[in-house]
Amino acid sequence: MKQSQQYEMARLIVQILQGDEDKQKTLARHGFERKRVQDGQAVLNRIDLLSDEHHQHDGAKLQASKILQQTRKDAHQFYIRHLLLARVAFKGSVEPSRTLQLDGPRQESLAGWLKQSTAFYRNAPALIGELSQVGITIEELQQGEAQIQAVAQARVKQANCTSVAQRLSKQRQAAFRELHAWLKDFRYVARYAFQNDPQQLEAFGMITA
């Protein structure tokens, strides 16, 4: 039975029992007491809460991912312009090229890209004399550094949102496992308690044929 079906059946059972004292008493005589009904309601409430929170944080995760993607795109365009100009300024100069990590392709992974771009803007101000000869100003370097920091912050935000969404998903799955166990116990007791009255079982959504 799918989770959605389990949820709907449990919701129906709880609603029926909360409004039917006779059915509650019959089940209680066979071991399924009023507290078990309250337990079922509590699990359903927890699933509702976790579902709402998960949807909220899943949306936040998607939004954070979009922001990270756009922020990196903007920063990369700015950084690449500086990178190409710096390669012209330090063509043939080994030490500045290593300091600014000018050689080789740019890393595709976010972590690698951040490492390269952060190293560039951390060390570039000390070389502003040469960089200014190719049109790079200290203000531009500061702007570039701020954009890289914005990417790093967006990365943290996206990671946090993902972590929360995953945690809520695991908690929701655990609640559904608890609901499954509750339904299993109820169905076992109900089939015995109402074995001579199949219409009662059908009212709970249980197939008797």
mmCIF file of C-alpha atoms in Angstrom:
data_model
loop_
_atom_site.group_PDB
_atom_site.id
_atom_site.type_symbol
_atom_site.label_atom_id
_atom_site.label_comp_id
_atom_site.label_asym_id
_atom_site.label_seq_id
_atom_site.Cartn_x
_atom_site.Cartn_y
_atom_site.Cartn_z
ATOM 1 C CA MET A 1 0.000 0.000 0.000
ATOM 2 C CA LYS A 2 1.341 3.415 -0.985
ATOM 3 C CA GLN A 3 2.108 5.981 1.687
ATOM 4 C CA SER A 4 -0.699 8.217 0.487
ATOM 5 C CA GLN A 5 -3.143 5.312 0.772
ATOM 6 C CA GLN A 6 -1.908 4.443 4.249
ATOM 7 C CA TYR A 7 -2.309 8.059 5.286
ATOM 8 C CA GLU A 8 -5.865 8.309 3.953
ATOM 9 C CA MET A 9 -6.911 5.023 5.549
ATOM 10 C CA ALA A 10 -5.429 5.979 8.915
ATOM 11 C CA ARG A 11 -7.101 9.393 8.746
ATOM 12 C CA LEU A 12 -10.468 7.722 8.017
ATOM 13 C CA ILE A 13 -10.039 5.228 10.844
ATOM 14 C CA VAL A 14 -9.162 7.913 13.389
ATOM 15 C CA GLN A 15 -12.060 10.118 12.321
ATOM 16 C CA ILE A 16 -14.529 7.243 12.574
ATOM 17 C CA LEU A 17 -13.312 6.128 15.975
ATOM 18 C CA GLN A 18 -13.284 9.653 17.375
ATOM 19 C CA GLY A 19 -16.957 9.975 16.485
ATOM 20 C CA ASP A 20 -18.120 6.468 17.373
ATOM 21 C CA GLU A 21 -17.889 5.490 21.033
ATOM 22 C CA ASP A 22 -19.293 2.018 20.436
ATOM 23 C CA LYS A 23 -16.594 1.097 17.945
ATOM 24 C CA GLN A 24 -13.948 2.425 20.314
ATOM 25 C CA LYS A 25 -15.285 0.268 23.157
ATOM 26 C CA THR A 26 -15.417 -2.832 20.960
ATOM 27 C CA LEU A 27 -11.805 -2.367 19.889
ATOM 28 C CA ALA A 28 -10.725 -1.542 23.454
ATOM 29 C CA ARG A 29 -12.087 -4.881 24.653
ATOM 30 C CA HIS A 30 -9.665 -6.549 22.246
ATOM 31 C CA GLY A 31 -6.623 -4.516 23.211
ATOM 32 C CA PHE A 32 -6.852 -1.489 20.931
ATOM 33 C CA GLU A 33 -7.605 1.135 23.565
ATOM 34 C CA ARG A 34 -8.464 4.823 23.245
ATOM 35 C CA LYS A 35 -4.822 5.802 23.671
ATOM 36 C CA ARG A 36 -3.973 3.869 20.499
ATOM 37 C CA VAL A 37 -6.430 6.057 18.613
ATOM 38 C CA GLN A 38 -4.748 9.124 20.078
ATOM 39 C CA ASP A 39 -1.373 7.692 19.058
ATOM 40 C CA GLY A 40 -2.614 7.364 15.491
ATOM 41 C CA GLN A 41 -3.824 10.951 15.500
ATOM 42 C CA ALA A 42 -0.463 12.104 16.847
ATOM 43 C CA VAL A 43 1.425 10.322 14.041
ATOM 44 C CA LEU A 44 -0.880 11.832 11.431
ATOM 45 C CA ASN A 45 -0.326 15.284 12.904
ATOM 46 C CA ARG A 46 3.429 14.758 12.830
ATOM 47 C CA ILE A 47 3.289 13.681 9.189
ATOM 48 C CA ASP A 48 1.259 16.790 8.336
ATOM 49 C CA LEU A 49 3.760 19.038 10.079
ATOM 50 C CA LEU A 50 6.806 17.361 8.551
ATOM 51 C CA SER A 51 5.221 17.406 5.092
ATOM 52 C CA ASP A 52 4.553 21.135 5.329
ATOM 53 C CA GLU A 53 8.065 21.852 6.579
ATOM 54 C CA HIS A 54 9.628 19.622 3.928
ATOM 55 C CA HIS A 55 7.758 21.357 1.116
ATOM 56 C CA GLN A 56 8.789 24.720 2.515
ATOM 57 C CA HIS A 57 12.472 23.840 2.834
ATOM 58 C CA ASP A 58 12.523 21.956 -0.462
ATOM 59 C CA GLY A 59 11.320 25.155 -2.110
ATOM 60 C CA ALA A 60 13.988 27.101 -0.247
ATOM 61 C CA LYS A 61 16.599 24.610 -1.468
ATOM 62 C CA LEU A 62 15.541 25.087 -5.088
ATOM 63 C CA GLN A 63 15.609 28.863 -4.691
ATOM 64 C CA ALA A 64 19.038 28.730 -3.048
ATOM 65 C CA SER A 65 20.319 26.586 -5.924
ATOM 66 C CA LYS A 66 19.059 29.098 -8.491
ATOM 67 C CA ILE A 67 20.675 31.975 -6.613
ATOM 68 C CA LEU A 68 23.958 30.069 -6.372
ATOM 69 C CA GLN A 69 23.921 29.310 -10.089
ATOM 70 C CA GLN A 70 23.231 32.918 -11.073
ATOM 71 C CA THR A 71 25.699 34.348 -8.554
ATOM 72 C CA ARG A 72 28.455 32.074 -9.832
ATOM 73 C CA LYS A 73 27.644 32.929 -13.450
ATOM 74 C CA ASP A 74 27.930 36.662 -12.779
ATOM 75 C CA ALA A 75 31.114 36.279 -10.747
ATOM 76 C CA HIS A 76 32.690 34.001 -13.335
ATOM 77 C CA GLN A 77 32.189 36.512 -16.147
ATOM 78 C CA PHE A 78 33.853 39.220 -14.063
ATOM 79 C CA TYR A 79 36.665 36.909 -12.952
ATOM 80 C CA ILE A 80 37.434 35.581 -16.436
ATOM 81 C CA ARG A 81 37.912 39.098 -17.763
ATOM 82 C CA HIS A 82 40.457 39.791 -15.019
ATOM 83 C CA LEU A 83 42.088 36.404 -15.556
ATOM 84 C CA LEU A 84 42.652 36.992 -19.258
ATOM 85 C CA LEU A 85 44.060 40.473 -18.653
ATOM 86 C CA ALA A 86 46.341 39.162 -15.911
ATOM 87 C CA ARG A 87 47.687 36.499 -18.262
ATOM 88 C CA VAL A 88 48.667 39.285 -20.645
ATOM 89 C CA ALA A 89 50.272 41.310 -17.848
ATOM 90 C CA PHE A 90 52.326 38.391 -16.528
ATOM 91 C CA LYS A 91 53.034 36.474 -19.709
ATOM 92 C CA GLY A 92 56.297 34.637 -19.191
ATOM 93 C CA SER A 93 56.461 35.510 -15.455
ATOM 94 C CA VAL A 94 56.371 32.283 -13.501
ATOM 95 C CA GLU A 95 55.978 33.503 -9.917
ATOM 96 C CA PRO A 96 53.019 35.898 -10.421
ATOM 97 C CA SER A 97 51.308 33.305 -12.623
ATOM 98 C CA ARG A 98 51.563 30.721 -9.859
ATOM 99 C CA THR A 99 50.493 33.182 -7.179
ATOM 100 C CA LEU A 100 47.367 34.147 -9.111
ATOM 101 C CA GLN A 101 46.851 30.576 -10.430
ATOM 102 C CA LEU A 102 46.684 31.855 -13.997
ATOM 103 C CA ASP A 103 47.807 28.713 -15.817
ATOM 104 C CA GLY A 104 45.642 25.815 -16.850
ATOM 105 C CA PRO A 105 41.865 25.496 -17.282
ATOM 106 C CA ARG A 106 39.390 26.714 -14.716
ATOM 107 C CA GLN A 107 38.024 24.036 -12.425
ATOM 108 C CA GLU A 108 34.490 22.899 -13.259
ATOM 109 C CA SER A 109 33.650 21.890 -9.700
ATOM 110 C CA LEU A 110 32.399 24.694 -7.489
ATOM 111 C CA ALA A 111 34.988 23.934 -4.815
ATOM 112 C CA GLY A 112 37.845 24.013 -7.334
ATOM 113 C CA TRP A 113 36.560 27.163 -8.996
ATOM 114 C CA LEU A 114 36.240 28.925 -5.645
ATOM 115 C CA LYS A 115 39.796 27.946 -4.747
ATOM 116 C CA GLN A 116 41.189 29.388 -7.984
ATOM 117 C CA SER A 117 39.159 32.596 -7.992
ATOM 118 C CA THR A 118 39.681 33.230 -4.282
ATOM 119 C CA ALA A 119 43.462 32.863 -4.706
ATOM 120 C CA PHE A 120 43.375 35.345 -7.568
ATOM 121 C CA TYR A 121 41.551 38.095 -5.690
ATOM 122 C CA ARG A 122 43.459 37.459 -2.461
ATOM 123 C CA ASN A 123 46.831 38.002 -4.132
ATOM 124 C CA ALA A 124 46.014 40.410 -6.959
ATOM 125 C CA PRO A 125 46.058 43.656 -4.891
ATOM 126 C CA ALA A 126 49.765 43.169 -4.170
ATOM 127 C CA LEU A 127 50.368 43.136 -7.922
ATOM 128 C CA ILE A 128 48.158 46.111 -8.785
ATOM 129 C CA GLY A 129 51.104 47.968 -10.315
ATOM 130 C CA GLU A 130 51.403 45.479 -13.160
ATOM 131 C CA LEU A 131 47.666 44.800 -13.357
ATOM 132 C CA SER A 132 46.857 48.481 -13.696
ATOM 133 C CA GLN A 133 48.903 48.472 -16.918
ATOM 134 C CA VAL A 134 46.244 46.258 -18.507
ATOM 135 C CA GLY A 135 43.303 48.280 -17.199
ATOM 136 C CA ILE A 136 42.511 46.547 -13.906
ATOM 137 C CA THR A 137 41.819 48.871 -10.984
ATOM 138 C CA ILE A 138 41.909 48.168 -7.259
ATOM 139 C CA GLU A 139 38.188 48.947 -7.109
ATOM 140 C CA GLU A 140 37.514 46.240 -9.697
ATOM 141 C CA LEU A 141 39.547 43.759 -7.680
ATOM 142 C CA GLN A 142 37.507 44.613 -4.602
ATOM 143 C CA GLN A 143 34.312 44.166 -6.580
ATOM 144 C CA GLY A 144 35.507 40.828 -7.904
ATOM 145 C CA GLU A 145 36.422 39.640 -4.427
ATOM 146 C CA ALA A 146 32.974 40.628 -3.154
ATOM 147 C CA GLN A 147 31.343 38.616 -5.925
ATOM 148 C CA ILE A 148 33.408 35.546 -5.081
ATOM 149 C CA GLN A 149 32.453 35.905 -1.414
ATOM 150 C CA ALA A 150 28.800 36.124 -2.474
ATOM 151 C CA VAL A 151 29.197 32.820 -4.309
ATOM 152 C CA ALA A 152 30.750 31.213 -1.229
ATOM 153 C CA GLN A 153 27.890 32.477 0.926
ATOM 154 C CA ALA A 154 25.299 31.246 -1.576
ATOM 155 C CA ARG A 155 27.021 27.868 -1.515
ATOM 156 C CA VAL A 156 26.693 27.670 2.270
ATOM 157 C CA LYS A 157 23.023 28.694 2.061
ATOM 158 C CA GLN A 158 22.290 26.046 -0.542
ATOM 159 C CA ALA A 159 24.103 23.374 1.472
ATOM 160 C CA ASN A 160 22.180 24.293 4.632
ATOM 161 C CA CYS A 161 18.829 24.200 2.825
ATOM 162 C CA THR A 162 19.688 20.811 1.325
ATOM 163 C CA SER A 163 20.686 19.441 4.727
ATOM 164 C CA VAL A 164 17.452 20.589 6.369
ATOM 165 C CA ALA A 165 15.325 19.180 3.534
ATOM 166 C CA GLN A 166 17.107 15.817 3.789
ATOM 167 C CA ARG A 167 16.671 15.714 7.560
ATOM 168 C CA LEU A 168 12.948 16.455 7.285
ATOM 169 C CA SER A 169 12.571 13.821 4.580
ATOM 170 C CA LYS A 170 14.161 11.191 6.834
ATOM 171 C CA GLN A 171 11.932 12.197 9.748
ATOM 172 C CA ARG A 172 8.869 12.014 7.510
ATOM 173 C CA GLN A 173 9.825 8.528 6.332
ATOM 174 C CA ALA A 174 10.268 7.459 9.956
ATOM 175 C CA ALA A 175 6.790 8.805 10.783
ATOM 176 C CA PHE A 176 5.301 6.826 7.903
ATOM 177 C CA ARG A 177 6.991 3.668 9.179
ATOM 178 C CA GLU A 178 5.373 4.334 12.536
ATOM 179 C CA LEU A 179 2.016 4.860 10.831
ATOM 180 C CA HIS A 180 2.444 1.598 8.918
ATOM 181 C CA ALA A 181 2.987 -0.269 12.198
ATOM 182 C CA TRP A 182 -0.046 1.451 13.741
ATOM 183 C CA LEU A 183 -2.227 0.463 10.780
ATOM 184 C CA LYS A 184 -0.976 -3.113 10.913
ATOM 185 C CA ASP A 185 -1.938 -3.386 14.592
ATOM 186 C CA PHE A 186 -5.330 -1.811 14.007
ATOM 187 C CA ARG A 187 -6.192 -4.045 11.054
ATOM 188 C CA TYR A 188 -5.218 -7.139 13.017
ATOM 189 C CA VAL A 189 -7.412 -6.218 15.983
ATOM 190 C CA ALA A 190 -10.281 -4.916 13.861
ATOM 191 C CA ARG A 191 -10.513 -8.109 11.797
ATOM 192 C CA TYR A 192 -10.859 -10.088 14.995
ATOM 193 C CA ALA A 193 -13.167 -7.647 16.802
ATOM 194 C CA PHE A 194 -15.549 -7.283 13.846
ATOM 195 C CA GLN A 195 -15.174 -10.738 12.317
ATOM 196 C CA ASN A 196 -18.932 -11.249 12.447
ATOM 197 C CA ASP A 197 -19.757 -7.789 11.131
ATOM 198 C CA PRO A 198 -17.883 -7.229 7.840
ATOM 199 C CA GLN A 199 -19.743 -3.982 7.184
ATOM 200 C CA GLN A 200 -17.858 -2.441 10.104
ATOM 201 C CA LEU A 201 -14.585 -3.394 8.455
ATOM 202 C CA GLU A 202 -15.721 -1.923 5.145
ATOM 203 C CA ALA A 203 -16.489 1.331 6.925
ATOM 204 C CA PHE A 204 -12.812 1.480 7.865
ATOM 205 C CA GLY A 205 -11.809 1.011 4.230
ATOM 206 C CA MET A 206 -10.815 -2.603 4.755
ATOM 207 C CA ILE A 207 -11.633 -5.078 1.965
ATOM 208 C CA THR A 208 -13.496 -8.092 3.327
ATOM 209 C CA ALA A 209 -14.039 -10.136 0.178
#
